[in-house]
Amino acid sequence: MASLPRVIVKPRRARPFFARHPWLFVTSIARVEGEPKPGSEVEVFSHEGQFIARGLFNPNSAIRVRLYRWDGGPLDDEFWAKTVAAAVRLRREVLHLGGPNAAYRLIASESDGLSGLTVDRYDRWLVVQFTSLALFERREMLIGLLAQEPDLEGILSRPDRTTAEQEGIRPHEDVFHGSAPVAPVEIIENGLTFWVDVKAGQKTGFYLDQRENRRAVAQYCQGKRVLDLFTYTGAFALNALKHGGAESVLGIDSSSTAIEVARHHAVLNQLGKARFESADVFDALETIRGGSDRFGVVICDPPKFARHPRGVEDALKGYLRLNRAALDVLEPDGLLVTFSCSGLVERGLFADLIGQLAELSGRSIQILEQRGQAPDHPVSASCLETEYLKGFVCRVS
């Protein structure tokens, strides 16, 4: 058998990869021995000649090699089948997810040892996102493995356009297997019914990573007036009513389409105390601040503010501005529940921001809880970048 091309890591750069970090960037590579084609298998060695791992090569990506196997074995069909099966077992046997109308992340890319593959399940459909050219080129085999899921009607594609262009993933079919749903998919989360547009909704259709947080935050809302910023489908607001006994909820989002969906969800779940309004969040906060309305709980769950390391500083400024504005409409001793889904904004940085918020506002802030993503979005101990969702439940004097 012919030997594989070799990728040699620069001196003093190998330690993270021995520790199973899956991303080998071009800046850490000393040289490539052989002529690997895009998507082909390579072996990675330290500068001293010690074997590190096997991975898949992409000459057009900043992540030049994605690492998958550290025991020297091949990246063959048996390996992929075992890795997919391990991810499925976590959801079935440990987290006990599944059943009619269930919605959860079945495969979480790096966190499941499958860098470049994300799969969400919505009732009888899987929604797949390839962010690795090499895995996209192996899609027939991978889709065949996913098609073994029980009670399945279809497997759909929802590419991230920006990442697809960066990786060289060409436009492709919308349906990998079976058929697409003809209407929004009905899911049940925390006893609430939601309709999910798996073809055009944000992310793969729903923010599954906030499932446990929505239920946890609800417990603080009894008898409170709740303001839910960037409400999207209204899930935080409706959980606050159903499970928290909130006096009332107001959800705000700049998307009029999202607001119509949130209103539909309120009707669907017979939660008449929910109000939803379409407006720019910062403009809405300024309007509320100028009036007499104040809220016992304010929830801030904005979209990603930082998409590149150069954007972290501006992202922190944006989070600070948002949360300062949120404090202005919060009752004394009210609760600020604030999240960041920007993976580049580390938890420590976000916690420091809460301290800055206390200093700038002149108010005492107590952190009651730190929150993260749901367990079907696990964090890899070898790739802490997979802890992208950070949340703090804060009492503000």
mmCIF file of C-alpha atoms in Angstrom:
data_model
loop_
_atom_site.group_PDB
_atom_site.id
_atom_site.type_symbol
_atom_site.label_atom_id
_atom_site.label_comp_id
_atom_site.label_asym_id
_atom_site.label_seq_id
_atom_site.Cartn_x
_atom_site.Cartn_y
_atom_site.Cartn_z
ATOM 1 C CA MET A 1 0.000 0.000 0.000
ATOM 2 C CA ALA A 2 1.375 3.414 -1.006
ATOM 3 C CA SER A 3 2.311 5.703 1.848
ATOM 4 C CA LEU A 4 0.143 8.727 2.521
ATOM 5 C CA PRO A 5 1.325 12.299 2.011
ATOM 6 C CA ARG A 6 2.810 13.797 5.155
ATOM 7 C CA VAL A 7 2.162 17.166 6.741
ATOM 8 C CA ILE A 8 4.977 18.353 9.013
ATOM 9 C CA VAL A 9 4.136 20.713 11.873
ATOM 10 C CA LYS A 10 6.424 23.639 12.674
ATOM 11 C CA PRO A 11 8.782 23.360 15.670
ATOM 12 C CA ARG A 12 7.102 23.962 19.035
ATOM 13 C CA ARG A 13 3.639 23.927 17.439
ATOM 14 C CA ALA A 14 2.705 20.246 17.837
ATOM 15 C CA ARG A 15 1.472 20.077 21.434
ATOM 16 C CA PRO A 16 -2.208 20.999 20.794
ATOM 17 C CA PHE A 17 -2.442 18.325 18.110
ATOM 18 C CA PHE A 18 -0.995 15.618 20.346
ATOM 19 C CA ALA A 19 -3.752 16.748 22.750
ATOM 20 C CA ARG A 20 -6.300 16.034 19.987
ATOM 21 C CA HIS A 21 -7.135 19.513 18.817
ATOM 22 C CA PRO A 22 -8.722 18.902 15.395
ATOM 23 C CA TRP A 23 -7.729 22.077 13.511
ATOM 24 C CA LEU A 24 -4.295 22.285 11.913
ATOM 25 C CA PHE A 25 -4.056 25.773 10.428
ATOM 26 C CA VAL A 26 -1.759 26.614 7.542
ATOM 27 C CA THR A 27 0.236 28.896 9.861
ATOM 28 C CA SER A 28 1.347 25.864 11.922
ATOM 29 C CA ILE A 29 2.607 23.839 8.955
ATOM 30 C CA ALA A 30 6.318 23.664 8.104
ATOM 31 C CA ARG A 31 5.942 21.700 4.885
ATOM 32 C CA VAL A 32 3.894 19.118 3.006
ATOM 33 C CA GLU A 33 5.611 15.995 1.694
ATOM 34 C CA GLY A 34 3.845 14.569 -1.337
ATOM 35 C CA GLU A 35 1.000 16.049 -3.338
ATOM 36 C CA PRO A 36 -2.276 15.544 -1.452
ATOM 37 C CA LYS A 37 -5.406 16.382 -3.405
ATOM 38 C CA PRO A 38 -8.258 18.419 -1.897
ATOM 39 C CA GLY A 39 -10.146 16.188 0.531
ATOM 40 C CA SER A 40 -7.516 13.446 0.597
ATOM 41 C CA GLU A 41 -6.157 11.630 3.638
ATOM 42 C CA VAL A 42 -2.799 12.657 5.093
ATOM 43 C CA GLU A 43 -0.600 11.789 8.050
ATOM 44 C CA VAL A 44 0.541 14.560 10.371
ATOM 45 C CA PHE A 45 3.954 14.480 12.051
ATOM 46 C CA SER A 46 5.801 16.711 14.480
ATOM 47 C CA HIS A 47 8.925 18.521 13.283
ATOM 48 C CA GLU A 48 10.934 15.854 15.140
ATOM 49 C CA GLY A 49 9.293 13.086 13.104
ATOM 50 C CA GLN A 50 6.786 11.769 15.660
ATOM 51 C CA PHE A 51 3.421 10.640 14.304
ATOM 52 C CA ILE A 52 0.516 12.757 15.568
ATOM 53 C CA ALA A 53 -2.684 11.897 13.711
ATOM 54 C CA ARG A 54 -4.453 11.221 10.460
ATOM 55 C CA GLY A 55 -6.575 13.894 8.887
ATOM 56 C CA LEU A 56 -8.127 15.252 5.712
ATOM 57 C CA PHE A 57 -6.379 17.908 3.630
ATOM 58 C CA ASN A 58 -7.788 21.028 1.985
ATOM 59 C CA PRO A 59 -5.243 23.307 0.256
ATOM 60 C CA ASN A 60 -7.844 26.068 -0.103
ATOM 61 C CA SER A 61 -8.855 26.323 3.563
ATOM 62 C CA ALA A 62 -7.173 28.156 6.437
ATOM 63 C CA ILE A 63 -7.793 24.919 8.362
ATOM 64 C CA ARG A 64 -5.389 23.054 6.107
ATOM 65 C CA VAL A 65 -5.899 19.694 7.834
ATOM 66 C CA ARG A 66 -8.811 18.522 9.973
ATOM 67 C CA LEU A 67 -7.643 15.767 12.325
ATOM 68 C CA TYR A 68 -9.818 12.744 13.069
ATOM 69 C CA ARG A 69 -7.767 9.754 14.193
ATOM 70 C CA TRP A 70 -4.813 9.564 16.580
ATOM 71 C CA ASP A 71 -4.244 5.781 16.825
ATOM 72 C CA GLY A 72 -2.677 5.409 13.386
ATOM 73 C CA GLY A 73 -5.657 3.631 11.851
ATOM 74 C CA PRO A 74 -7.146 4.559 8.478
ATOM 75 C CA LEU A 75 -10.015 6.962 7.857
ATOM 76 C CA ASP A 76 -12.069 4.228 6.231
ATOM 77 C CA ASP A 77 -15.799 3.524 6.141
ATOM 78 C CA GLU A 78 -15.585 1.481 9.348
ATOM 79 C CA PHE A 79 -14.039 4.425 11.205
ATOM 80 C CA TRP A 80 -16.746 6.847 10.065
ATOM 81 C CA ALA A 81 -19.499 4.364 10.908
ATOM 82 C CA LYS A 82 -18.161 3.896 14.452
ATOM 83 C CA THR A 83 -17.774 7.635 14.985
ATOM 84 C CA VAL A 84 -21.308 8.408 13.807
ATOM 85 C CA ALA A 85 -22.667 5.549 15.934
ATOM 86 C CA ALA A 86 -20.916 6.936 19.029
ATOM 87 C CA ALA A 87 -22.564 10.320 18.496
ATOM 88 C CA VAL A 88 -25.974 8.700 18.121
ATOM 89 C CA ARG A 89 -25.467 6.608 21.284
ATOM 90 C CA LEU A 90 -24.793 9.741 23.322
ATOM 91 C CA ARG A 91 -28.161 11.182 22.343
ATOM 92 C CA ARG A 92 -30.085 7.919 22.719
ATOM 93 C CA GLU A 93 -28.514 6.153 25.687
ATOM 94 C CA VAL A 94 -27.136 9.009 27.793
ATOM 95 C CA LEU A 95 -29.344 12.005 27.010
ATOM 96 C CA HIS A 96 -32.461 9.935 26.168
ATOM 97 C CA LEU A 97 -33.453 12.195 23.295
ATOM 98 C CA GLY A 98 -35.832 11.088 20.577
ATOM 99 C CA GLY A 99 -39.449 10.210 19.987
ATOM 100 C CA PRO A 100 -42.277 11.914 18.106
ATOM 101 C CA ASN A 101 -41.813 15.658 17.492
ATOM 102 C CA ALA A 102 -38.383 15.643 19.174
ATOM 103 C CA ALA A 103 -35.741 18.164 18.128
ATOM 104 C CA TYR A 104 -32.059 17.914 19.023
ATOM 105 C CA ARG A 105 -28.516 17.976 17.655
ATOM 106 C CA LEU A 106 -27.568 14.504 16.502
ATOM 107 C CA ILE A 107 -23.974 15.296 15.487
ATOM 108 C CA ALA A 108 -22.056 18.308 16.789
ATOM 109 C CA SER A 109 -19.037 18.530 14.478
ATOM 110 C CA GLU A 110 -15.756 18.760 16.446
ATOM 111 C CA SER A 111 -17.479 17.833 19.706
ATOM 112 C CA ASP A 112 -18.333 14.415 18.254
ATOM 113 C CA GLY A 113 -15.031 13.860 16.459
ATOM 114 C CA LEU A 114 -16.593 14.778 13.114
ATOM 115 C CA SER A 115 -15.102 18.184 12.361
ATOM 116 C CA GLY A 116 -17.080 19.752 9.536
ATOM 117 C CA LEU A 117 -20.378 17.879 9.974
ATOM 118 C CA THR A 118 -23.394 19.155 11.895
ATOM 119 C CA VAL A 119 -26.694 17.275 11.932
ATOM 120 C CA ASP A 120 -29.932 18.330 13.624
ATOM 121 C CA ARG A 121 -33.038 16.184 13.931
ATOM 122 C CA TYR A 122 -36.518 17.714 13.704
ATOM 123 C CA ASP A 123 -39.172 15.037 14.172
ATOM 124 C CA ARG A 124 -38.803 12.855 11.041
ATOM 125 C CA TRP A 125 -36.214 14.965 9.222
ATOM 126 C CA LEU A 126 -32.471 15.449 9.513
ATOM 127 C CA VAL A 127 -30.897 18.763 8.528
ATOM 128 C CA VAL A 128 -27.230 18.446 7.548
ATOM 129 C CA GLN A 129 -24.603 21.166 7.308
ATOM 130 C CA PHE A 130 -21.205 20.365 5.801
ATOM 131 C CA THR A 131 -18.442 22.838 6.712
ATOM 132 C CA SER A 132 -15.587 20.640 5.471
ATOM 133 C CA LEU A 133 -14.890 19.955 1.799
ATOM 134 C CA ALA A 134 -13.379 16.572 2.652
ATOM 135 C CA LEU A 135 -16.500 15.378 4.481
ATOM 136 C CA PHE A 136 -18.737 16.856 1.784
ATOM 137 C CA GLU A 137 -16.896 14.710 -0.758
ATOM 138 C CA ARG A 138 -17.681 11.700 1.450
ATOM 139 C CA ARG A 139 -21.351 12.679 1.697
ATOM 140 C CA GLU A 140 -22.714 9.601 -0.064
ATOM 141 C CA MET A 141 -21.194 7.333 2.575
ATOM 142 C CA LEU A 142 -22.122 9.657 5.478
ATOM 143 C CA ILE A 143 -25.694 10.186 4.279
ATOM 144 C CA GLY A 144 -25.983 6.411 3.970
ATOM 145 C CA LEU A 145 -25.070 6.110 7.656
ATOM 146 C CA LEU A 146 -27.514 8.850 8.664
ATOM 147 C CA ALA A 147 -30.283 7.245 6.612
ATOM 148 C CA GLN A 148 -30.223 4.340 9.079
ATOM 149 C CA GLU A 149 -31.885 6.610 11.653
ATOM 150 C CA PRO A 150 -35.343 5.243 12.576
ATOM 151 C CA ASP A 151 -38.635 6.843 11.489
ATOM 152 C CA LEU A 152 -36.977 9.106 8.956
ATOM 153 C CA GLU A 153 -38.675 10.800 5.998
ATOM 154 C CA GLY A 154 -35.833 12.877 4.641
ATOM 155 C CA ILE A 155 -32.326 14.284 4.978
ATOM 156 C CA LEU A 156 -31.971 17.914 3.931
ATOM 157 C CA SER A 157 -28.998 20.181 3.235
ATOM 158 C CA ARG A 158 -28.640 23.631 4.839
ATOM 159 C CA PRO A 159 -25.175 24.881 3.820
ATOM 160 C CA ASP A 160 -23.520 27.833 5.478
ATOM 161 C CA ARG A 161 -22.823 29.864 2.337
ATOM 162 C CA THR A 162 -19.776 31.696 3.694
ATOM 163 C CA THR A 163 -18.068 28.548 4.985
ATOM 164 C CA ALA A 164 -18.980 26.630 1.840
ATOM 165 C CA GLU A 165 -17.215 29.226 -0.299
ATOM 166 C CA GLN A 166 -14.160 29.212 1.969
ATOM 167 C CA GLU A 167 -13.950 25.412 1.839
ATOM 168 C CA GLY A 168 -14.659 25.123 -1.886
ATOM 169 C CA ILE A 169 -17.943 23.263 -1.386
ATOM 170 C CA ARG A 170 -19.915 23.679 -4.597
ATOM 171 C CA PRO A 171 -23.677 24.318 -4.724
ATOM 172 C CA HIS A 172 -25.526 21.045 -4.379
ATOM 173 C CA GLU A 173 -28.891 19.390 -3.942
ATOM 174 C CA ASP A 174 -31.320 20.515 -1.228
ATOM 175 C CA VAL A 175 -32.449 16.967 -0.401
ATOM 176 C CA PHE A 176 -29.852 14.256 0.162
ATOM 177 C CA HIS A 177 -32.299 11.461 0.934
ATOM 178 C CA GLY A 178 -36.061 10.909 0.977
ATOM 179 C CA SER A 179 -38.265 13.964 0.696
ATOM 180 C CA ALA A 180 -38.505 17.453 2.170
ATOM 181 C CA PRO A 181 -41.441 18.455 4.396
ATOM 182 C CA VAL A 182 -44.231 20.270 2.560
ATOM 183 C CA ALA A 183 -45.018 22.430 5.616
ATOM 184 C CA PRO A 184 -43.188 23.631 8.738
ATOM 185 C CA VAL A 185 -42.123 20.739 10.964
ATOM 186 C CA GLU A 186 -43.944 20.579 14.291
ATOM 187 C CA ILE A 187 -41.682 19.994 17.287
ATOM 188 C CA ILE A 188 -42.321 19.872 21.019
ATOM 189 C CA GLU A 189 -39.798 21.425 23.394
ATOM 190 C CA ASN A 190 -40.388 21.645 27.142
ATOM 191 C CA GLY A 191 -44.051 20.848 26.531
ATOM 192 C CA LEU A 192 -44.462 23.732 24.076
ATOM 193 C CA THR A 193 -45.289 23.299 20.401
ATOM 194 C CA PHE A 194 -43.262 25.118 17.745
ATOM 195 C CA TRP A 195 -43.341 25.124 13.963
ATOM 196 C CA VAL A 196 -39.877 24.989 12.391
ATOM 197 C CA ASP A 197 -39.011 26.099 8.871
ATOM 198 C CA VAL A 198 -36.136 23.712 8.180
ATOM 199 C CA LYS A 199 -35.676 25.124 4.669
ATOM 200 C CA ALA A 200 -35.254 28.824 5.449
ATOM 201 C CA GLY A 201 -35.231 29.385 9.227
ATOM 202 C CA GLN A 202 -32.162 30.730 11.035
ATOM 203 C CA LYS A 203 -29.356 28.220 11.615
ATOM 204 C CA THR A 204 -30.989 24.884 10.736
ATOM 205 C CA GLY A 205 -34.428 26.206 11.698
ATOM 206 C CA PHE A 206 -34.403 26.529 15.500
ATOM 207 C CA TYR A 207 -31.945 27.386 18.287
ATOM 208 C CA LEU A 208 -31.750 23.931 19.827
ATOM 209 C CA ASP A 209 -28.752 24.854 21.988
ATOM 210 C CA GLN A 210 -30.941 27.022 24.269
ATOM 211 C CA ARG A 211 -33.419 24.260 25.217
ATOM 212 C CA GLU A 212 -32.322 23.820 28.844
ATOM 213 C CA ASN A 213 -31.651 27.528 29.276
ATOM 214 C CA ARG A 214 -35.205 28.423 28.300
ATOM 215 C CA ARG A 215 -36.568 26.103 30.972
ATOM 216 C CA ALA A 216 -34.003 27.230 33.580
ATOM 217 C CA VAL A 217 -34.624 30.940 33.034
ATOM 218 C CA ALA A 218 -38.380 30.426 33.334
ATOM 219 C CA GLN A 219 -38.030 29.556 37.031
ATOM 220 C CA TYR A 220 -36.989 33.158 37.747
ATOM 221 C CA CYS A 221 -40.022 34.681 36.030
ATOM 222 C CA GLN A 222 -42.906 33.983 38.416
ATOM 223 C CA GLY A 223 -45.094 37.061 38.682
ATOM 224 C CA LYS A 224 -42.598 39.106 36.659
ATOM 225 C CA ARG A 225 -42.971 41.266 33.591
ATOM 226 C CA VAL A 226 -40.487 39.778 31.112
ATOM 227 C CA LEU A 227 -38.756 41.467 28.175
ATOM 228 C CA ASP A 228 -37.308 39.023 25.629
ATOM 229 C CA LEU A 229 -34.859 40.717 23.242
ATOM 230 C CA PHE A 230 -34.020 39.093 19.894
ATOM 231 C CA THR A 231 -36.963 36.795 20.561
ATOM 232 C CA TYR A 232 -36.935 35.048 17.124
ATOM 233 C CA THR A 233 -39.505 32.228 17.580
ATOM 234 C CA GLY A 234 -40.594 33.517 21.008
ATOM 235 C CA ALA A 235 -39.273 30.441 22.784
ATOM 236 C CA PHE A 236 -37.782 32.179 25.851
ATOM 237 C CA ALA A 237 -40.909 34.306 26.277
ATOM 238 C CA LEU A 238 -43.332 31.399 25.965
ATOM 239 C CA ASN A 239 -41.330 29.246 28.388
ATOM 240 C CA ALA A 240 -41.467 32.137 30.871
ATOM 241 C CA LEU A 241 -45.263 32.131 30.648
ATOM 242 C CA LYS A 242 -45.887 28.390 30.612
ATOM 243 C CA HIS A 243 -43.238 27.185 33.052
ATOM 244 C CA GLY A 244 -42.418 30.327 35.000
ATOM 245 C CA GLY A 245 -45.797 31.898 35.626
ATOM 246 C CA ALA A 246 -44.713 35.279 34.283
ATOM 247 C CA GLU A 247 -47.237 38.079 34.641
ATOM 248 C CA SER A 248 -46.632 39.090 31.018
ATOM 249 C CA VAL A 249 -43.998 38.833 28.300
ATOM 250 C CA LEU A 250 -42.939 41.166 25.513
ATOM 251 C CA GLY A 251 -40.728 39.791 22.747
ATOM 252 C CA ILE A 252 -38.877 42.078 20.345
ATOM 253 C CA ASP A 253 -37.115 41.181 17.106
ATOM 254 C CA SER A 254 -36.121 43.170 14.033
ATOM 255 C CA SER A 255 -37.505 40.456 11.742
ATOM 256 C CA SER A 256 -41.200 40.902 11.002
ATOM 257 C CA THR A 257 -41.287 37.316 9.742
ATOM 258 C CA ALA A 258 -39.917 36.046 13.059
ATOM 259 C CA ILE A 259 -42.489 38.097 14.960
ATOM 260 C CA GLU A 260 -45.345 36.601 12.941
ATOM 261 C CA VAL A 261 -43.999 33.131 13.747
ATOM 262 C CA ALA A 262 -43.702 34.002 17.454
ATOM 263 C CA ARG A 263 -47.285 35.282 17.500
ATOM 264 C CA HIS A 264 -48.431 32.075 15.861
ATOM 265 C CA HIS A 265 -46.608 30.071 18.533
ATOM 266 C CA ALA A 266 -48.384 32.041 21.267
ATOM 267 C CA VAL A 267 -51.755 31.175 19.712
ATOM 268 C CA LEU A 268 -50.717 27.568 19.124
ATOM 269 C CA ASN A 269 -49.843 27.190 22.814
ATOM 270 C CA GLN A 270 -52.820 29.219 24.086
ATOM 271 C CA LEU A 271 -50.615 31.787 25.812
ATOM 272 C CA GLY A 272 -52.598 34.963 25.405
ATOM 273 C CA LYS A 273 -50.406 37.110 27.679
ATOM 274 C CA ALA A 274 -47.578 37.075 25.145
ATOM 275 C CA ARG A 275 -46.964 40.181 23.036
ATOM 276 C CA PHE A 276 -44.487 40.371 20.193
ATOM 277 C CA GLU A 277 -43.336 43.470 18.342
ATOM 278 C CA SER A 278 -41.101 43.976 15.322
ATOM 279 C CA ALA A 279 -38.484 46.674 15.954
ATOM 280 C CA ASP A 280 -34.765 47.291 16.092
ATOM 281 C CA VAL A 281 -33.809 46.149 19.591
ATOM 282 C CA PHE A 282 -31.691 49.205 20.396
ATOM 283 C CA ASP A 283 -34.407 51.565 19.166
ATOM 284 C CA ALA A 284 -37.014 49.682 21.190
ATOM 285 C CA LEU A 285 -34.908 49.882 24.350
ATOM 286 C CA GLU A 286 -34.489 53.625 23.875
ATOM 287 C CA THR A 287 -38.256 54.041 23.480
ATOM 288 C CA ILE A 288 -38.986 51.939 26.574
ATOM 289 C CA ARG A 289 -36.373 53.847 28.593
ATOM 290 C CA GLY A 290 -38.168 57.089 27.794
ATOM 291 C CA GLY A 291 -41.448 55.744 29.180
ATOM 292 C CA SER A 292 -42.570 54.337 32.505
ATOM 293 C CA ASP A 293 -42.501 50.603 31.706
ATOM 294 C CA ARG A 294 -39.914 48.579 33.595
ATOM 295 C CA PHE A 295 -39.355 44.823 33.640
ATOM 296 C CA GLY A 296 -38.521 42.313 36.340
ATOM 297 C CA VAL A 297 -36.587 40.109 33.891
ATOM 298 C CA VAL A 298 -34.766 41.150 30.720
ATOM 299 C CA ILE A 299 -33.416 38.413 28.440
ATOM 300 C CA CYS A 300 -30.702 39.312 25.896
ATOM 301 C CA ASP A 301 -29.980 36.585 23.345
ATOM 302 C CA PRO A 302 -28.430 38.432 20.393
ATOM 303 C CA PRO A 303 -26.999 36.921 17.215
ATOM 304 C CA LYS A 304 -23.280 36.316 16.854
ATOM 305 C CA PHE A 305 -21.370 39.595 17.182
ATOM 306 C CA ALA A 306 -17.850 38.289 16.334
ATOM 307 C CA ARG A 307 -17.118 36.144 13.285
ATOM 308 C CA HIS A 308 -13.358 36.769 13.119
ATOM 309 C CA PRO A 309 -10.669 37.335 15.769
ATOM 310 C CA ARG A 310 -10.319 40.908 14.557
ATOM 311 C CA GLY A 311 -13.959 41.467 15.449
ATOM 312 C CA VAL A 312 -13.761 40.507 19.141
ATOM 313 C CA GLU A 313 -13.069 44.015 20.431
ATOM 314 C CA ASP A 314 -16.002 45.489 18.532
ATOM 315 C CA ALA A 315 -18.182 42.577 19.664
ATOM 316 C CA LEU A 316 -17.412 43.297 23.320
ATOM 317 C CA LYS A 317 -18.328 46.934 22.782
ATOM 318 C CA GLY A 318 -21.600 45.810 21.214
ATOM 319 C CA TYR A 319 -22.419 43.489 24.116
ATOM 320 C CA LEU A 320 -21.625 46.246 26.599
ATOM 321 C CA ARG A 321 -23.853 48.733 24.785
ATOM 322 C CA LEU A 322 -26.708 46.216 24.594
ATOM 323 C CA ASN A 323 -26.551 45.218 28.240
ATOM 324 C CA ARG A 324 -26.228 48.806 29.475
ATOM 325 C CA ALA A 325 -29.386 49.633 27.543
ATOM 326 C CA ALA A 326 -31.086 46.561 29.031
ATOM 327 C CA LEU A 327 -30.248 47.706 32.575
ATOM 328 C CA ASP A 328 -31.995 51.006 31.893
ATOM 329 C CA VAL A 329 -35.359 49.226 31.560
ATOM 330 C CA LEU A 330 -34.822 46.790 34.448
ATOM 331 C CA GLU A 331 -36.566 47.167 37.799
ATOM 332 C CA PRO A 332 -34.453 47.478 40.977
ATOM 333 C CA ASP A 333 -33.446 43.960 42.063
ATOM 334 C CA GLY A 334 -34.481 42.734 38.618
ATOM 335 C CA LEU A 335 -32.812 39.940 36.685
ATOM 336 C CA LEU A 336 -30.655 40.388 33.605
ATOM 337 C CA VAL A 337 -30.240 37.161 31.625
ATOM 338 C CA THR A 338 -27.588 37.719 28.989
ATOM 339 C CA PHE A 339 -26.023 35.416 26.403
ATOM 340 C CA SER A 340 -23.224 35.425 23.855
ATOM 341 C CA CYS A 341 -23.111 32.832 21.079
ATOM 342 C CA SER A 342 -19.853 34.208 19.655
ATOM 343 C CA GLY A 343 -17.327 31.416 20.061
ATOM 344 C CA LEU A 344 -14.468 33.904 19.811
ATOM 345 C CA VAL A 345 -15.737 35.727 22.910
ATOM 346 C CA GLU A 346 -14.474 33.448 25.672
ATOM 347 C CA ARG A 347 -16.412 32.962 28.892
ATOM 348 C CA GLY A 348 -13.827 34.892 30.887
ATOM 349 C CA LEU A 349 -14.107 37.886 28.568
ATOM 350 C CA PHE A 350 -17.885 37.821 28.831
ATOM 351 C CA ALA A 351 -17.678 37.614 32.638
ATOM 352 C CA ASP A 352 -15.300 40.591 32.673
ATOM 353 C CA LEU A 353 -17.891 42.478 30.662
ATOM 354 C CA ILE A 354 -20.446 41.921 33.446
ATOM 355 C CA GLY A 355 -17.966 43.531 35.835
ATOM 356 C CA GLN A 356 -17.545 46.506 33.507
ATOM 357 C CA LEU A 357 -21.316 46.773 33.329
ATOM 358 C CA ALA A 358 -21.528 47.076 37.122
ATOM 359 C CA GLU A 359 -18.823 49.741 37.149
ATOM 360 C CA LEU A 360 -20.301 51.830 34.347
ATOM 361 C CA SER A 361 -23.893 51.600 35.574
ATOM 362 C CA GLY A 362 -23.074 52.186 39.247
ATOM 363 C CA ARG A 363 -25.244 49.203 40.173
ATOM 364 C CA SER A 364 -24.371 46.056 42.106
ATOM 365 C CA ILE A 365 -24.581 42.880 40.035
ATOM 366 C CA GLN A 366 -24.658 39.357 41.445
ATOM 367 C CA ILE A 367 -24.147 36.392 39.118
ATOM 368 C CA LEU A 368 -26.661 33.742 40.189
ATOM 369 C CA GLU A 369 -25.971 31.209 37.447
ATOM 370 C CA GLN A 370 -23.611 30.583 34.579
ATOM 371 C CA ARG A 371 -25.243 28.822 31.658
ATOM 372 C CA GLY A 372 -24.050 27.109 28.476
ATOM 373 C CA GLN A 373 -25.296 25.120 25.531
ATOM 374 C CA ALA A 374 -27.550 22.081 25.875
ATOM 375 C CA PRO A 375 -25.780 18.724 26.401
ATOM 376 C CA ASP A 376 -26.572 17.541 22.880
ATOM 377 C CA HIS A 377 -24.116 20.320 21.929
ATOM 378 C CA PRO A 378 -21.236 18.957 24.057
ATOM 379 C CA VAL A 379 -17.933 20.749 24.586
ATOM 380 C CA SER A 380 -14.802 18.911 23.493
ATOM 381 C CA ALA A 381 -12.110 19.028 26.169
ATOM 382 C CA SER A 382 -9.575 19.002 23.324
ATOM 383 C CA CYS A 383 -11.210 21.881 21.461
ATOM 384 C CA LEU A 384 -12.544 24.428 23.919
ATOM 385 C CA GLU A 385 -13.654 26.597 21.008
ATOM 386 C CA THR A 386 -16.684 24.296 20.944
ATOM 387 C CA GLU A 387 -17.933 26.085 24.077
ATOM 388 C CA TYR A 388 -19.458 28.886 22.053
ATOM 389 C CA LEU A 389 -22.607 29.685 24.076
ATOM 390 C CA LYS A 390 -22.132 31.576 27.340
ATOM 391 C CA GLY A 391 -24.882 32.887 29.569
ATOM 392 C CA PHE A 392 -25.196 34.663 32.916
ATOM 393 C CA VAL A 393 -28.252 35.061 35.117
ATOM 394 C CA CYS A 394 -27.640 38.257 37.080
ATOM 395 C CA ARG A 395 -29.464 40.067 39.882
ATOM 396 C CA VAL A 396 -29.074 43.817 39.521
ATOM 397 C CA SER A 397 -29.661 46.165 42.462
#
